[in-house]
PDB file of C-alpha atoms in Angstrom:
ATOM      1  CA  MET A  17       6.824  11.662  20.147  1.00  0.00           C
ATOM      2  CA  THR A  18       7.632  11.995  16.450  1.00  0.00           C
ATOM      3  CA  ASP A  19       4.881  13.717  14.468  1.00  0.00           C
ATOM      4  CA  PHE A  20       4.196  12.439  10.932  1.00  0.00           C
ATOM      5  CA  SER A  21       0.553  13.552  10.924  1.00  0.00           C
ATOM      6  CA  TYR A  22      -0.748  14.338   7.425  1.00  0.00           C
ATOM      7  CA  ALA A  23       2.579  13.213   5.884  1.00  0.00           C
ATOM      8  CA  ASP A  24       2.747  11.335   2.580  1.00  0.00           C
ATOM      9  CA  LEU A  25       4.411   8.040   3.522  1.00  0.00           C
ATOM     10  CA  SER A  26       2.957   6.059   0.633  1.00  0.00           C
ATOM     11  CA  ASN A  27       4.936   3.322  -1.154  1.00  0.00           C
ATOM     12  CA  ILE A  28       7.492   2.987   1.672  1.00  0.00           C
ATOM     13  CA  TYR A  29       9.252  -0.342   2.310  1.00  0.00           C
ATOM     14  CA  MET A  30      10.283  -0.949   5.927  1.00  0.00           C
ATOM     15  CA  ASP A  31      12.415  -3.967   6.817  1.00  0.00           C
ATOM     16  CA  HIS A  32      13.064  -4.657  10.523  1.00  0.00           C
ATOM     17  CA  GLY A  33      11.954  -1.115  11.398  1.00  0.00           C
ATOM     18  CA  TRP A  34      10.855   0.006  14.854  1.00  0.00           C
ATOM     19  CA  ILE A  35       8.540   2.970  15.418  1.00  0.00           C
ATOM     20  CA  GLU A  36       7.206   3.624  18.900  1.00  0.00           C
ATOM     21  CA  GLU A  37       4.892   6.365  20.161  1.00  0.00           C
ATOM     22  CA  ALA A  38       4.676   8.238  16.859  1.00  0.00           C
ATOM     23  CA  ASN A  39       1.754  10.204  15.474  1.00  0.00           C
ATOM     24  CA  ILE A  40       0.873   9.236  11.897  1.00  0.00           C
ATOM     25  CA  SER A  41      -2.747  10.359  12.143  1.00  0.00           C
ATOM     26  CA  TYR A  42      -4.292  11.281   8.781  1.00  0.00           C
ATOM     27  CA  ALA A  43      -1.043  10.316   7.027  1.00  0.00           C
ATOM     28  CA  ASN A  44      -1.078   8.595   3.648  1.00  0.00           C
ATOM     29  CA  LEU A  45       0.354   5.089   4.175  1.00  0.00           C
ATOM     30  CA  SER A  46      -1.195   3.586   1.071  1.00  0.00           C
ATOM     31  CA  ASN A  47       0.843   0.816  -0.561  1.00  0.00           C
ATOM     32  CA  ILE A  48       3.300   0.685   2.368  1.00  0.00           C
ATOM     33  CA  ARG A  49       5.138  -2.658   2.722  1.00  0.00           C
ATOM     34  CA  THR A  50       6.635  -3.855   5.991  1.00  0.00           C
ATOM     35  CA  TYR A  51       8.596  -6.931   6.998  1.00  0.00           C
ATOM     36  CA  GLN A  52       9.410  -7.889  10.595  1.00  0.00           C
ATOM     37  CA  SER A  53       8.721  -4.346  11.780  1.00  0.00           C
ATOM     38  CA  THR A  54       7.106  -3.060  14.955  1.00  0.00           C
ATOM     39  CA  LEU A  55       4.793  -0.072  15.248  1.00  0.00           C
ATOM     40  CA  ASP A  56       3.958   0.179  18.954  1.00  0.00           C
ATOM     41  CA  LYS A  57       1.551   2.745  20.405  1.00  0.00           C
ATOM     42  CA  VAL A  58       1.393   4.591  17.096  1.00  0.00           C
ATOM     43  CA  ASN A  59      -1.609   6.843  16.542  1.00  0.00           C
ATOM     44  CA  ARG A  60      -2.984   5.953  13.096  1.00  0.00           C
ATOM     45  CA  ARG A  61      -6.254   7.810  13.609  1.00  0.00           C
ATOM     46  CA  GLY A  62      -7.736   8.601  10.200  1.00  0.00           C
ATOM     47  CA  ALA A  63      -4.673   7.255   8.379  1.00  0.00           C
ATOM     48  CA  ASN A  64      -4.978   5.892   4.859  1.00  0.00           C
ATOM     49  CA  LEU A  65      -3.726   2.290   4.984  1.00  0.00           C
ATOM     50  CA  SER A  66      -5.392   1.260   1.738  1.00  0.00           C
ATOM     51  CA  ASN A  67      -3.547  -1.518  -0.088  1.00  0.00           C
ATOM     52  CA  ALA A  68      -0.893  -1.558   2.640  1.00  0.00           C
ATOM     53  CA  PHE A  69       0.800  -4.872   3.358  1.00  0.00           C
ATOM     54  CA  PHE A  70       2.071  -5.879   6.773  1.00  0.00           C
ATOM     55  CA  SER A  71       3.858  -9.240   6.898  1.00  0.00           C
ATOM     56  CA  ASP A  72       2.835 -11.699   9.589  1.00  0.00           C
ATOM     57  CA  LYS A  73       5.995 -10.744  11.484  1.00  0.00           C
ATOM     58  CA  THR A  74       4.955  -7.087  11.641  1.00  0.00           C
ATOM     59  CA  ARG A  75       3.292  -5.940  14.848  1.00  0.00           C
ATOM     60  CA  LEU A  76       0.792  -3.092  15.181  1.00  0.00           C
ATOM     61  CA  ARG A  77       0.156  -3.196  18.919  1.00  0.00           C
ATOM     62  CA  LYS A  78      -2.144  -0.841  20.784  1.00  0.00           C
ATOM     63  CA  ALA A  79      -3.106   0.764  17.493  1.00  0.00           C
ATOM     64  CA  ASN A  80      -5.543   3.643  17.342  1.00  0.00           C
ATOM     65  CA  LEU A  81      -7.248   2.971  14.003  1.00  0.00           C
ATOM     66  CA  ILE A  82     -10.221   5.267  14.530  1.00  0.00           C
ATOM     67  CA  GLY A  83     -11.440   6.448  11.149  1.00  0.00           C
ATOM     68  CA  ALA A  84      -8.588   4.678   9.333  1.00  0.00           C
ATOM     69  CA  ASN A  85      -9.093   3.408   5.796  1.00  0.00           C
ATOM     70  CA  LEU A  86      -8.112  -0.282   5.786  1.00  0.00           C
ATOM     71  CA  THR A  87      -9.514  -1.042   2.322  1.00  0.00           C
ATOM     72  CA  GLY A  88      -7.608  -3.884   0.674  1.00  0.00           C
ATOM     73  CA  MET A  89      -5.017  -4.012   3.444  1.00  0.00           C
ATOM     74  CA  GLY A  90      -3.017  -7.248   3.618  1.00  0.00           C
ATOM     75  CA  ILE A  91      -2.484  -8.233   7.224  1.00  0.00           C
ATOM     76  CA  GLY A  92      -0.845 -10.953   9.219  1.00  0.00           C
ATOM     77  CA  LYS A  93      -1.298 -11.648  12.940  1.00  0.00           C
ATOM     78  CA  LEU A  94      -0.973  -8.073  14.087  1.00  0.00           C
ATOM     79  CA  LEU A  95      -3.890  -5.949  15.243  1.00  0.00           C
ATOM     80  CA  THR A  96      -3.769  -6.990  18.903  1.00  0.00           C
ATOM     81  CA  ASP A  97      -5.061  -4.537  21.495  1.00  0.00           C
ATOM     82  CA  SER A  98      -6.297  -2.241  18.716  1.00  0.00           C
ATOM     83  CA  ILE A  99      -9.023   0.361  19.002  1.00  0.00           C
ATOM     84  CA  TYR A 100     -11.242   1.301  16.120  1.00  0.00           C
ATOM     85  CA  ASP A 101     -14.697   2.763  15.772  1.00  0.00           C
ATOM     86  CA  THR A 102     -17.654   2.543  13.432  1.00  0.00           C
ATOM     87  CA  GLU A 103     -16.041   5.100  11.107  1.00  0.00           C
ATOM     88  CA  THR A 104     -13.087   2.813  10.401  1.00  0.00           C
ATOM     89  CA  ILE A 105     -13.433   1.700   6.805  1.00  0.00           C
ATOM     90  CA  ILE A 106     -12.977  -2.028   6.326  1.00  0.00           C
ATOM     91  CA  ASP A 107     -13.954  -3.541   3.007  1.00  0.00           C
ATOM     92  CA  GLU A 108     -15.182  -7.093   2.436  1.00  0.00           C
ATOM     93  CA  LYS A 109     -11.752  -8.229   1.202  1.00  0.00           C
ATOM     94  CA  THR A 110     -10.078  -7.130   4.426  1.00  0.00           C
ATOM     95  CA  ARG A 111     -12.879  -8.228   6.739  1.00  0.00           C
ATOM     96  CA  TYR A 112     -12.861 -11.795   5.429  1.00  0.00           C
ATOM     97  CA  LEU A 113      -9.152 -12.001   4.690  1.00  0.00           C
ATOM     98  CA  SER A 114      -7.853 -15.542   4.913  1.00  0.00           C
ATOM     99  CA  ILE A 115      -4.212 -16.166   5.702  1.00  0.00           C
ATOM    100  CA  PRO A 116      -3.163 -19.824   6.171  1.00  0.00           C
ATOM    101  CA  GLY A 117      -2.738 -20.603   9.858  1.00  0.00           C
ATOM    102  CA  ILE A 118      -4.071 -17.232  10.997  1.00  0.00           C
ATOM    103  CA  GLY A 119      -7.678 -16.835  12.009  1.00  0.00           C
ATOM    104  CA  LEU A 120      -9.733 -13.677  12.205  1.00  0.00           C
ATOM    105  CA  PHE A 121      -9.479 -13.731  16.024  1.00  0.00           C
ATOM    106  CA  ASP A 122      -5.675 -13.653  15.755  1.00  0.00           C
ATOM    107  CA  ILE A 123      -5.910 -10.553  13.560  1.00  0.00           C
ATOM    108  CA  PHE A 124      -8.367  -8.601  15.726  1.00  0.00           C
ATOM    109  CA  GLU A 125      -7.463 -10.145  19.095  1.00  0.00           C
ATOM    110  CA  ARG A 126      -8.712  -8.026  21.987  1.00  0.00           C
ATOM    111  CA  ALA A 127      -9.766  -5.296  19.544  1.00  0.00           C
ATOM    112  CA  ILE A 128     -12.105  -2.659  20.920  1.00  0.00           C
ATOM    113  CA  PHE A 129     -14.933  -1.576  18.629  1.00  0.00           C
ATOM    114  CA  LEU A 130     -16.090   1.873  19.686  1.00  0.00           C
ATOM    115  CA  GLY A 131     -18.891   4.221  18.804  1.00  0.00           C
ATOM    116  CA  SER A 132     -21.781   6.021  20.418  1.00  0.00           C
ATOM    117  CA  GLY A 133     -24.305   3.726  22.071  1.00  0.00           C
ATOM    118  CA  GLU A 134     -21.793   0.861  22.370  1.00  0.00           C
ATOM    119  CA  ASN A 135     -22.300  -1.873  24.956  1.00  0.00           C
ATOM    120  CA  LEU A 136     -19.035  -2.022  26.879  1.00  0.00           C
ATOM    121  CA  ASN A 137     -20.593  -3.401  30.048  1.00  0.00           C
ATOM    122  CA  SER A 138     -17.879  -4.928  32.284  1.00  0.00           C
ATOM    123  CA  ALA A 139     -15.204  -4.311  29.611  1.00  0.00           C
ATOM    124  CA  ASN A 140     -11.583  -4.183  30.723  1.00  0.00           C
ATOM    125  CA  LEU A 141     -10.332  -0.874  29.286  1.00  0.00           C
ATOM    126  CA  GLU A 142      -7.618  -0.269  31.870  1.00  0.00           C
ATOM    127  CA  ASN A 143      -4.917   2.201  30.731  1.00  0.00           C
ATOM    128  CA  THR A 144      -6.551   2.562  27.303  1.00  0.00           C
ATOM    129  CA  ASP A 145      -6.428   5.806  25.306  1.00  0.00           C
ATOM    130  CA  LEU A 146     -10.068   6.682  24.626  1.00  0.00           C
ATOM    131  CA  SER A 147      -9.475  10.407  24.219  1.00  0.00           C
ATOM    132  CA  ASP A 148     -11.533  12.478  21.769  1.00  0.00           C
ATOM    133  CA  LEU A 149     -14.155   9.744  21.245  1.00  0.00           C
ATOM    134  CA  ASP A 150     -17.925   9.915  21.027  1.00  0.00           C
ATOM    135  CA  LEU A 151     -19.007   7.495  23.741  1.00  0.00           C
ATOM    136  CA  SER A 152     -22.356   9.187  24.288  1.00  0.00           C
ATOM    137  CA  GLU A 153     -25.026   6.750  25.469  1.00  0.00           C
ATOM    138  CA  ALA A 154     -22.417   3.966  25.723  1.00  0.00           C
ATOM    139  CA  ASP A 155     -22.965   1.332  28.403  1.00  0.00           C
ATOM    140  CA  LEU A 156     -19.764   1.450  30.450  1.00  0.00           C
ATOM    141  CA  SER A 157     -21.386   0.032  33.572  1.00  0.00           C
ATOM    142  CA  TYR A 158     -18.971  -1.954  35.733  1.00  0.00           C
ATOM    143  CA  ALA A 159     -16.180  -1.371  33.187  1.00  0.00           C
ATOM    144  CA  ASN A 160     -12.574  -1.253  34.359  1.00  0.00           C
ATOM    145  CA  LEU A 161     -11.491   2.271  33.370  1.00  0.00           C
ATOM    146  CA  LYS A 162      -8.499   2.528  35.746  1.00  0.00           C
ATOM    147  CA  GLY A 163      -5.905   4.892  34.294  1.00  0.00           C
ATOM    148  CA  THR A 164      -7.918   5.270  31.091  1.00  0.00           C
ATOM    149  CA  ASN A 165      -7.514   8.498  29.118  1.00  0.00           C
ATOM    150  CA  LEU A 166     -11.035   9.824  28.467  1.00  0.00           C
ATOM    151  CA  SER A 167      -9.939  13.421  27.933  1.00  0.00           C
ATOM    152  CA  ASN A 168     -12.119  15.439  25.563  1.00  0.00           C
ATOM    153  CA  SER A 169     -14.436  12.462  25.004  1.00  0.00           C
ATOM    154  CA  SER A 170     -18.199  12.750  24.978  1.00  0.00           C
ATOM    155  CA  LEU A 171     -19.705  10.633  27.738  1.00  0.00           C
ATOM    156  CA  PHE A 172     -23.062  12.377  27.504  1.00  0.00           C
ATOM    157  CA  GLN A 173     -25.730  10.035  28.897  1.00  0.00           C
ATOM    158  CA  ALA A 174     -23.184   7.198  29.138  1.00  0.00           C
ATOM    159  CA  ASN A 175     -23.915   4.629  31.837  1.00  0.00           C
ATOM    160  CA  LEU A 176     -20.961   4.678  34.249  1.00  0.00           C
ATOM    161  CA  GLU A 177     -22.725   2.812  37.080  1.00  0.00           C
ATOM    162  CA  GLY A 178     -20.170   0.767  39.001  1.00  0.00           C
ATOM    163  CA  ALA A 179     -17.353   1.707  36.603  1.00  0.00           C
ATOM    164  CA  ASP A 180     -13.876   1.896  38.147  1.00  0.00           C
ATOM    165  CA  LEU A 181     -12.513   5.334  37.197  1.00  0.00           C
ATOM    166  CA  GLU A 182      -9.521   5.291  39.563  1.00  0.00           C
ATOM    167  CA  GLY A 183      -6.745   7.386  37.964  1.00  0.00           C
ATOM    168  CA  ALA A 184      -8.792   8.001  34.799  1.00  0.00           C
ATOM    169  CA  ASN A 185      -8.169  11.266  32.927  1.00  0.00           C
ATOM    170  CA  LEU A 186     -11.500  13.054  32.414  1.00  0.00           C
ATOM    171  CA  THR A 187     -10.014  16.435  31.486  1.00  0.00           C
ATOM    172  CA  GLY A 188     -12.402  18.193  29.109  1.00  0.00           C
ATOM    173  CA  ALA A 189     -14.743  15.194  28.954  1.00  0.00           C
ATOM    174  CA  ASP A 190     -18.437  15.932  28.397  1.00  0.00           C
ATOM    175  CA  LEU A 191     -20.289  14.222  31.239  1.00  0.00           C
TER     176      LEU A 191
END
């Protein structure tokens, strides 16, 4: 995995680029411009994506956007299978962004909104990276957590009744 954490990657233009399994957590990606690029399984935790533009042919799949700043970000149909929590900053412009032919569901399709006390009853979180999260008091009853990475997460007083934890990584988790 390539590590760009805390790097200044602002004002970059990427055309037909492909980045997979890289760490750009807490990196400055403000004003980045992409066209027909793919960023798969890239950890953008805490990254600054303010005023970034991703064309509708850019894909950010399985994105970890926990704590990311998405203020003013221009987005196409891209944030599928993303994870972000209540500390992710999304301004009104981004939240109600309107792109012709692309609805809000297309942008945040299958997104997982996480935070302590969340109701994730019966959620399908199979093979999801939920490491280092505060899921204390979350309702995970009957959730599919097969193969899910919950390492170093706080599950203090979380409801795990009936949850399928087969193959889940609970290393260092606070139960």
